[in-house]
Amino acid sequence: MGNLLCCVQVDQSKVAIKERFGKFEAVLDPGCHCLPWIFGSQIAGHLSLRLQQLDVKCETKTKDNVFVNVVASIQYRALADKASDAFYKLSNTRSQIQAYVFDVIRASVPKLNLDDAFEQKNEIAKAVEDELEKAMSAYGYEIVQTLIVDIEPDEHVKRAMNEINAAARLRVAANEKAEAEKILQIKRAEGEAESKYLSGLGIARQRQAIVDGLRDSVLGFSVNVPGTTAKDVMDMVLVTQYFDTMKEIGAASKSSAVFIPHGPGAVRDVASQIRDGLLQGAHQ
């Protein structure tokens, strides 16, 4: 009906290319336009002004000979004031953009090691965008933004990288564990040394108290019982301790059987052995 009435409609975010007898005449903006087809006017086609996106996956090799797939996302749109260039100069816009992306990526990534390629994604994207901007502006297109959305190494390389990272973390964990065990051993040794030192002080004080008590007992007994010697007092003390020890052994419910001389004369033998040991130690 529109063609019969010589009227055409151009939708929003689009422009129409008007020709007359096959020659470009004008760019029609959105709205209703009169198109006298009887005078050779016609619509050659429509061009969208909306933002478009093209994802390009490019395989290339890094400087350290690792093959990677680089995925670039290109956002572009046709310029209204250059709609005729965008319509007539390019037959396949997406293929043209893809070719430029391949060219820039395969010129940039081989200069970088794999780790550097991951770190310099923004620099690679900027190089692609600059090159596309210079090339596509002549054809009536604007490059809005270029993103490197992924750098994917070969599956074997990714597995090797994961194993390297895992080994590094395990090595750090092992070092931390060894350091912790070392600290525990040092603290344990320091604690044992301090415990033995304090135990030694306690034993020394205990023995000193025993010696002081025996000395006081001998002196007191000699004063109160005239005619007794220190030897007599020591024999009596040993006999007393002998019977106290026998009493404690008999009172213990779970004590093992102990066979010792049970006669009082055994005390004299014990006393003689102690005195002989003391005398030998004094001579030495």
Tab-separated table of C-alpha atoms in Angstrom:
chain	number	residue	atom	x	y	z
A	1	MET	CA	0.000	0.000	0.000
A	2	GLY	CA	2.842	2.384	0.866
A	3	ASN	CA	4.523	1.762	-2.470
A	4	LEU	CA	1.262	2.408	-4.312
A	5	LEU	CA	0.836	5.738	-2.501
A	6	CYS	CA	4.573	6.570	-3.001
A	7	CYS	CA	5.106	6.634	0.787
A	8	VAL	CA	7.625	4.641	2.825
A	9	GLN	CA	8.154	4.242	6.572
A	10	VAL	CA	11.589	4.117	8.235
A	11	ASP	CA	11.624	2.582	11.715
A	12	GLN	CA	13.281	4.099	14.767
A	13	SER	CA	17.068	3.485	15.139
A	14	LYS	CA	17.314	2.828	11.420
A	15	VAL	CA	17.984	4.827	8.272
A	16	ALA	CA	16.966	4.061	4.694
A	17	ILE	CA	19.151	4.466	1.637
A	18	LYS	CA	17.270	6.212	-1.191
A	19	GLU	CA	18.345	5.725	-4.800
A	20	ARG	CA	17.130	7.214	-8.026
A	21	PHE	CA	17.586	5.138	-11.136
A	22	GLY	CA	20.196	3.088	-9.247
A	23	LYS	CA	22.220	6.060	-8.015
A	24	PHE	CA	22.489	7.115	-4.372
A	25	GLU	CA	20.345	10.154	-3.669
A	26	ALA	CA	19.750	10.560	0.076
A	27	VAL	CA	19.652	8.990	3.525
A	28	LEU	CA	16.141	8.867	4.958
A	29	ASP	CA	15.762	9.307	8.726
A	30	PRO	CA	13.092	7.485	10.803
A	31	GLY	CA	9.563	8.515	9.866
A	32	CYS	CA	7.334	8.660	6.780
A	33	HIS	CA	8.776	9.759	3.466
A	34	CYS	CA	7.392	10.362	-0.005
A	35	LEU	CA	9.014	8.125	-2.590
A	36	PRO	CA	7.768	8.793	-6.164
A	37	TRP	CA	8.694	5.465	-7.678
A	38	ILE	CA	7.305	6.554	-11.000
A	39	PHE	CA	10.309	8.912	-11.233
A	40	GLY	CA	12.803	6.129	-10.555
A	41	SER	CA	13.071	6.570	-6.752
A	42	GLN	CA	13.421	3.453	-4.611
A	43	ILE	CA	14.751	2.191	-1.254
A	44	ALA	CA	18.031	0.340	-1.752
A	45	GLY	CA	18.088	-0.937	1.815
A	46	HIS	CA	18.032	-0.140	5.496
A	47	LEU	CA	20.893	0.343	7.940
A	48	SER	CA	20.591	-0.149	11.693
A	49	LEU	CA	22.081	2.508	13.989
A	50	ARG	CA	21.852	0.314	17.091
A	51	LEU	CA	24.893	-0.752	19.044
A	52	GLN	CA	26.024	-4.188	17.888
A	53	GLN	CA	28.433	-6.674	19.375
A	54	LEU	CA	30.748	-9.133	17.690
A	55	ASP	CA	32.629	-11.831	19.625
A	56	VAL	CA	35.817	-12.945	17.917
A	57	LYS	CA	37.793	-16.014	18.980
A	58	CYS	CA	41.370	-15.983	17.741
A	59	GLU	CA	43.973	-18.728	18.204
A	60	THR	CA	47.569	-17.540	18.510
A	61	LYS	CA	50.875	-18.364	20.208
A	62	THR	CA	52.636	-16.557	23.044
A	63	LYS	CA	56.325	-15.733	23.264
A	64	ASP	CA	56.963	-18.846	25.376
A	65	ASN	CA	55.328	-21.053	22.702
A	66	VAL	CA	51.976	-21.631	24.404
A	67	PHE	CA	48.933	-21.758	22.111
A	68	VAL	CA	45.991	-19.750	23.453
A	69	ASN	CA	42.509	-18.798	22.311
A	70	VAL	CA	41.900	-15.074	22.781
A	71	VAL	CA	38.250	-14.017	22.854
A	72	ALA	CA	37.626	-10.351	21.987
A	73	SER	CA	34.266	-8.605	22.238
A	74	ILE	CA	33.821	-5.681	19.799
A	75	GLN	CA	30.987	-3.176	20.285
A	76	TYR	CA	30.334	-1.008	17.234
A	77	ARG	CA	27.637	0.947	15.415
A	78	ALA	CA	27.053	2.739	12.112
A	79	LEU	CA	27.241	6.541	12.074
A	80	ALA	CA	24.111	8.323	10.817
A	81	ASP	CA	26.108	11.045	9.057
A	82	LYS	CA	28.173	8.398	7.231
A	83	ALA	CA	25.367	5.958	6.526
A	84	SER	CA	26.058	5.927	2.792
A	85	ASP	CA	29.684	4.861	3.382
A	86	ALA	CA	28.592	2.140	5.810
A	87	PHE	CA	26.024	0.843	3.292
A	88	TYR	CA	28.034	0.981	0.063
A	89	LYS	CA	31.674	0.517	1.029
A	90	LEU	CA	31.397	-2.730	3.019
A	91	SER	CA	29.586	-5.856	1.925
A	92	ASN	CA	30.280	-7.811	5.156
A	93	THR	CA	31.020	-5.629	8.158
A	94	ARG	CA	31.470	-8.454	10.664
A	95	SER	CA	34.017	-10.279	8.510
A	96	GLN	CA	35.970	-7.057	8.048
A	97	ILE	CA	36.103	-6.379	11.792
A	98	GLN	CA	37.069	-9.981	12.464
A	99	ALA	CA	39.994	-9.731	10.044
A	100	TYR	CA	41.374	-6.636	11.774
A	101	VAL	CA	40.992	-8.261	15.197
A	102	PHE	CA	42.909	-11.333	14.031
A	103	ASP	CA	45.664	-9.156	12.614
A	104	VAL	CA	46.195	-7.090	15.775
A	105	ILE	CA	45.956	-9.995	18.238
A	106	ARG	CA	48.345	-12.160	16.249
A	107	ALA	CA	50.782	-9.253	16.127
A	108	SER	CA	50.547	-8.376	19.853
A	109	VAL	CA	50.233	-11.638	21.786
A	110	PRO	CA	53.357	-13.355	20.308
A	111	LYS	CA	55.451	-10.577	21.897
A	112	LEU	CA	54.280	-11.540	25.403
A	113	ASN	CA	54.791	-14.523	27.678
A	114	LEU	CA	51.668	-16.314	28.873
A	115	ASP	CA	51.646	-14.673	32.306
A	116	ASP	CA	52.250	-11.243	30.757
A	117	ALA	CA	49.387	-11.773	28.321
A	118	PHE	CA	46.977	-12.256	31.240
A	119	GLU	CA	48.337	-9.165	32.982
A	120	GLN	CA	48.225	-6.965	29.850
A	121	LYS	CA	44.716	-7.763	28.607
A	122	ASN	CA	43.783	-4.077	28.704
A	123	GLU	CA	46.794	-3.112	26.584
A	124	ILE	CA	45.874	-5.745	23.980
A	125	ALA	CA	42.271	-4.515	23.912
A	126	LYS	CA	43.451	-0.909	23.490
A	127	ALA	CA	45.672	-1.885	20.548
A	128	VAL	CA	42.752	-3.694	18.864
A	129	GLU	CA	40.423	-0.754	19.452
A	130	ASP	CA	42.885	1.807	18.068
A	131	GLU	CA	43.479	-0.215	14.924
A	132	LEU	CA	39.765	-0.836	14.364
A	133	GLU	CA	38.930	2.816	14.982
A	134	LYS	CA	41.353	3.965	12.291
A	135	ALA	CA	40.199	1.340	9.791
A	136	MET	CA	36.433	1.343	10.334
A	137	SER	CA	35.946	5.133	10.550
A	138	ALA	CA	36.625	5.300	6.821
A	139	TYR	CA	33.675	2.962	6.277
A	140	GLY	CA	31.208	4.904	8.421
A	141	TYR	CA	31.454	2.816	11.590
A	142	GLU	CA	32.337	3.801	15.151
A	143	ILE	CA	34.122	1.373	17.510
A	144	VAL	CA	32.510	2.027	20.893
A	145	GLN	CA	34.511	-0.406	23.021
A	146	THR	CA	36.799	-3.398	22.704
A	147	LEU	CA	37.199	-5.972	25.460
A	148	ILE	CA	39.460	-9.009	25.815
A	149	VAL	CA	37.022	-11.183	27.718
A	150	ASP	CA	39.076	-14.383	27.904
A	151	ILE	CA	42.511	-15.839	27.285
A	152	GLU	CA	42.223	-19.606	27.288
A	153	PRO	CA	45.395	-21.738	27.081
A	154	ASP	CA	45.450	-25.324	25.916
A	155	GLU	CA	43.870	-27.786	28.348
A	156	HIS	CA	47.208	-29.488	29.097
A	157	VAL	CA	48.809	-26.110	29.830
A	158	LYS	CA	45.988	-25.162	32.204
A	159	ARG	CA	46.352	-28.483	34.024
A	160	ALA	CA	50.113	-27.947	34.329
A	161	MET	CA	49.600	-24.401	35.632
A	162	ASN	CA	47.126	-25.646	38.235
A	163	GLU	CA	49.564	-28.336	39.336
A	164	ILE	CA	52.357	-25.752	39.662
A	165	ASN	CA	50.150	-23.505	41.785
A	166	ALA	CA	49.027	-26.444	43.914
A	167	ALA	CA	52.642	-27.558	44.459
A	168	ALA	CA	53.656	-24.024	45.447
A	169	ARG	CA	50.842	-23.804	47.979
A	170	LEU	CA	51.691	-27.235	49.392
A	171	ARG	CA	55.331	-26.168	49.730
A	172	VAL	CA	54.319	-23.039	51.637
A	173	ALA	CA	51.995	-25.077	53.868
A	174	ALA	CA	54.767	-27.604	54.586
A	175	ASN	CA	57.184	-24.813	55.510
A	176	GLU	CA	54.635	-23.238	57.828
A	177	LYS	CA	53.886	-26.598	59.449
A	178	ALA	CA	57.599	-27.344	59.959
A	179	GLU	CA	58.136	-23.898	61.464
A	180	ALA	CA	55.212	-24.448	63.843
A	181	GLU	CA	56.556	-27.847	64.918
A	182	LYS	CA	59.991	-26.300	65.456
A	183	ILE	CA	58.516	-23.637	67.722
A	184	LEU	CA	56.570	-26.284	69.662
A	185	GLN	CA	59.703	-28.373	70.190
A	186	ILE	CA	61.687	-25.344	71.347
A	187	LYS	CA	58.979	-24.324	73.781
A	188	ARG	CA	58.636	-27.909	75.012
A	189	ALA	CA	62.392	-28.158	75.581
A	190	GLU	CA	62.418	-24.831	77.394
A	191	GLY	CA	59.546	-25.993	79.565
A	192	GLU	CA	61.262	-29.283	80.397
A	193	ALA	CA	64.511	-27.462	81.239
A	194	GLU	CA	62.678	-25.053	83.523
A	195	SER	CA	60.784	-27.931	85.141
A	196	LYS	CA	63.988	-29.878	85.811
A	197	TYR	CA	65.665	-26.775	87.188
A	198	LEU	CA	62.814	-26.134	89.600
A	199	SER	CA	62.679	-29.840	90.500
A	200	GLY	CA	66.399	-29.768	91.278
A	201	LEU	CA	65.935	-26.732	93.499
A	202	GLY	CA	63.121	-28.528	95.342
A	203	ILE	CA	65.179	-31.696	95.857
A	204	ALA	CA	68.162	-29.679	97.069
A	205	ARG	CA	66.017	-27.802	99.555
A	206	GLN	CA	64.409	-31.044	100.694
A	207	ARG	CA	67.786	-32.659	101.336
A	208	GLN	CA	69.020	-29.566	103.107
A	209	ALA	CA	65.962	-29.631	105.354
A	210	ILE	CA	66.569	-33.320	106.125
A	211	VAL	CA	70.192	-32.642	107.011
A	212	ASP	CA	69.212	-29.682	109.183
A	213	GLY	CA	66.564	-31.773	110.943
A	214	LEU	CA	68.957	-34.646	111.608
A	215	ARG	CA	71.580	-32.277	112.918
A	216	ASP	CA	69.119	-30.643	115.293
A	217	SER	CA	67.892	-34.072	116.450
A	218	VAL	CA	71.434	-35.319	117.178
A	219	LEU	CA	72.353	-32.175	119.060
A	220	GLY	CA	69.123	-32.162	121.074
A	221	PHE	CA	69.397	-35.872	121.958
A	222	SER	CA	73.036	-35.549	123.008
A	223	VAL	CA	72.190	-32.661	125.310
A	224	ASN	CA	69.174	-34.294	126.899
A	225	VAL	CA	70.702	-37.803	127.248
A	226	PRO	CA	74.236	-37.531	128.672
A	227	GLY	CA	76.757	-40.161	127.582
A	228	THR	CA	75.290	-40.765	124.093
A	229	THR	CA	77.281	-40.189	120.976
A	230	ALA	CA	76.253	-39.021	117.541
A	231	LYS	CA	76.601	-42.583	116.267
A	232	ASP	CA	74.064	-43.852	118.798
A	233	VAL	CA	71.623	-41.163	117.778
A	234	MET	CA	72.031	-41.957	114.059
A	235	ASP	CA	71.458	-45.664	114.691
A	236	MET	CA	68.271	-44.880	116.530
A	237	VAL	CA	67.067	-42.565	113.744
A	238	LEU	CA	67.756	-45.231	111.147
A	239	VAL	CA	65.828	-47.813	113.179
A	240	THR	CA	62.888	-45.414	113.451
A	241	GLN	CA	62.876	-44.727	109.704
A	242	TYR	CA	63.235	-48.452	109.012
A	243	PHE	CA	60.057	-49.261	110.926
A	244	ASP	CA	58.213	-46.301	109.385
A	245	THR	CA	59.092	-47.574	105.925
A	246	MET	CA	57.922	-51.115	106.768
A	247	LYS	CA	54.677	-49.657	108.080
A	248	GLU	CA	54.033	-47.700	104.865
A	249	ILE	CA	54.753	-50.749	102.681
A	250	GLY	CA	52.315	-52.840	104.674
A	251	ALA	CA	49.611	-50.144	104.577
A	252	ALA	CA	49.717	-49.719	100.778
A	253	SER	CA	46.934	-51.767	99.188
A	254	LYS	CA	48.595	-52.235	95.785
A	255	SER	CA	52.237	-52.447	96.788
A	256	SER	CA	54.377	-55.221	95.367
A	257	ALA	CA	56.142	-57.753	97.607
A	258	VAL	CA	59.497	-56.433	98.847
A	259	PHE	CA	62.022	-58.821	100.489
A	260	ILE	CA	64.420	-57.061	102.834
A	261	PRO	CA	66.194	-58.148	106.008
A	262	HIS	CA	63.575	-57.870	108.715
A	263	GLY	CA	65.641	-58.213	111.819
A	264	PRO	CA	66.740	-55.189	113.887
A	265	GLY	CA	70.320	-56.256	113.254
A	266	ALA	CA	69.845	-55.373	109.645
A	267	VAL	CA	69.635	-51.737	110.661
A	268	ARG	CA	73.200	-51.930	111.987
A	269	ASP	CA	74.358	-53.294	108.645
A	270	VAL	CA	72.554	-50.489	106.785
A	271	ALA	CA	74.070	-47.883	109.081
A	272	SER	CA	77.523	-49.363	108.588
A	273	GLN	CA	77.135	-49.278	104.824
A	274	ILE	CA	76.024	-45.626	104.900
A	275	ARG	CA	78.919	-44.619	107.123
A	276	ASP	CA	81.413	-46.541	105.019
A	277	GLY	CA	80.074	-44.823	101.876
A	278	LEU	CA	80.344	-41.402	103.453
A	279	LEU	CA	83.888	-42.055	104.650
A	280	GLN	CA	84.988	-43.315	101.213
A	281	GLY	CA	83.455	-40.267	99.551
A	282	ALA	CA	85.227	-37.976	102.015
A	283	HIS	CA	88.650	-39.641	101.370
A	284	GLN	CA	88.178	-39.396	97.615
